[in-house]
Amino acid sequence: MIAATLRRDRASLGEHPTYQWDAARDAGARTIRLYGRLGERELCRVLDAIVERARAPRDTVTVDFVGVEHVDFRAVADFLSALGRLRDRSASIWIVGASPYIRQLMDVSGEGSLRRALSGDIGPAGSVARPAEDDFRAAERLALRAGAWN
């Protein structure tokens, strides 16, 4: 009874989920889809969810920003830095589907080169390359050769 009341109250407030995991296609490949307006609290919850799922070096986590309307620029630098540290010590993490607006917020945060390394959009044009799920390692090698990932 209480759970039904809470769900109804959330629905009436227009609250949407912050993230949702897609079903894993391969053994270690997972996609987390983000939604809505993301502030520091929401990005911390997303990071906690990624840490829970990305434990092995062979895990691939795709962070999909297609459903994101806005990101608080004050929290972006810490979020990208945490993703970079997590990528250094365990899983292969990729950002996909970020709109030009979200990419600009990430660049303004001072972590533009890290964002480009995590999303694979290498080059002066700044276009977003969405590597196929089978080709994440190739995009990672491209980022290394371009010097965008240390």
Coordinates of C-alpha atoms in Angstrom, one line a residue, residues 82-146:
A82 CA 35.4 10.0 -11.7
L83 CA 34.6 8.3 -15.0
G84 CA 38.2 8.7 -16.1
R85 CA 39.5 7.2 -12.8
L86 CA 37.1 4.3 -13.1
R87 CA 38.2 3.7 -16.6
D88 CA 41.8 3.8 -15.6
R89 CA 41.3 1.1 -12.9
S90 CA 38.7 -1.2 -14.3
A91 CA 36.1 -0.9 -17.1
S92 CA 36.1 0.6 -20.6
I93 CA 33.6 3.5 -20.3
W94 CA 32.2 5.5 -23.2
I95 CA 30.0 8.5 -23.4
V96 CA 27.5 8.4 -26.4
G97 CA 24.6 10.5 -27.5
A98 CA 25.6 13.8 -25.9
S99 CA 23.9 16.7 -27.6
P100 CA 26.1 19.7 -28.7
Y101 CA 24.7 21.6 -25.7
I102 CA 25.8 18.9 -23.3
R103 CA 29.2 18.5 -25.0
Q104 CA 29.7 22.3 -24.6
L105 CA 28.9 22.1 -20.9
M106 CA 31.4 19.3 -20.6
D107 CA 34.0 21.4 -22.4
V108 CA 33.3 24.5 -20.3
S109 CA 33.9 22.4 -17.2
G110 CA 37.5 22.2 -18.1
E111 CA 37.4 18.5 -18.9
G112 CA 37.0 18.8 -22.6
S113 CA 39.9 16.6 -23.5
L114 CA 38.7 13.9 -21.1
R115 CA 35.2 14.1 -22.6
R116 CA 36.6 13.7 -26.1
A117 CA 38.6 10.7 -24.9
L118 CA 35.6 9.1 -23.3
S119 CA 33.3 9.8 -26.3
G120 CA 35.8 9.0 -29.1
D121 CA 35.1 12.3 -30.9
I122 CA 38.7 13.0 -31.9
G123 CA 39.8 15.7 -34.2
P124 CA 39.4 19.5 -34.7
A125 CA 35.8 19.2 -36.0
G126 CA 34.6 18.0 -32.6
S127 CA 32.0 15.7 -34.2
V128 CA 30.6 12.9 -32.2
A129 CA 31.7 9.5 -33.3
R130 CA 29.5 6.8 -31.9
P131 CA 31.7 3.7 -32.1
A132 CA 29.8 0.4 -32.7
E133 CA 29.7 -1.8 -29.6
D134 CA 32.3 -4.2 -31.2
D135 CA 34.6 -1.3 -32.1
F136 CA 35.1 0.4 -28.7
R137 CA 38.7 -0.9 -28.4
A138 CA 39.5 0.6 -31.8
A139 CA 38.2 4.0 -30.7
E140 CA 40.2 3.7 -27.5
R141 CA 43.4 3.1 -29.6
L142 CA 42.5 6.1 -31.8
A143 CA 42.1 8.3 -28.7
L144 CA 45.5 7.1 -27.4
R145 CA 47.2 7.8 -30.8
A146 CA 45.6 11.3 -30.8

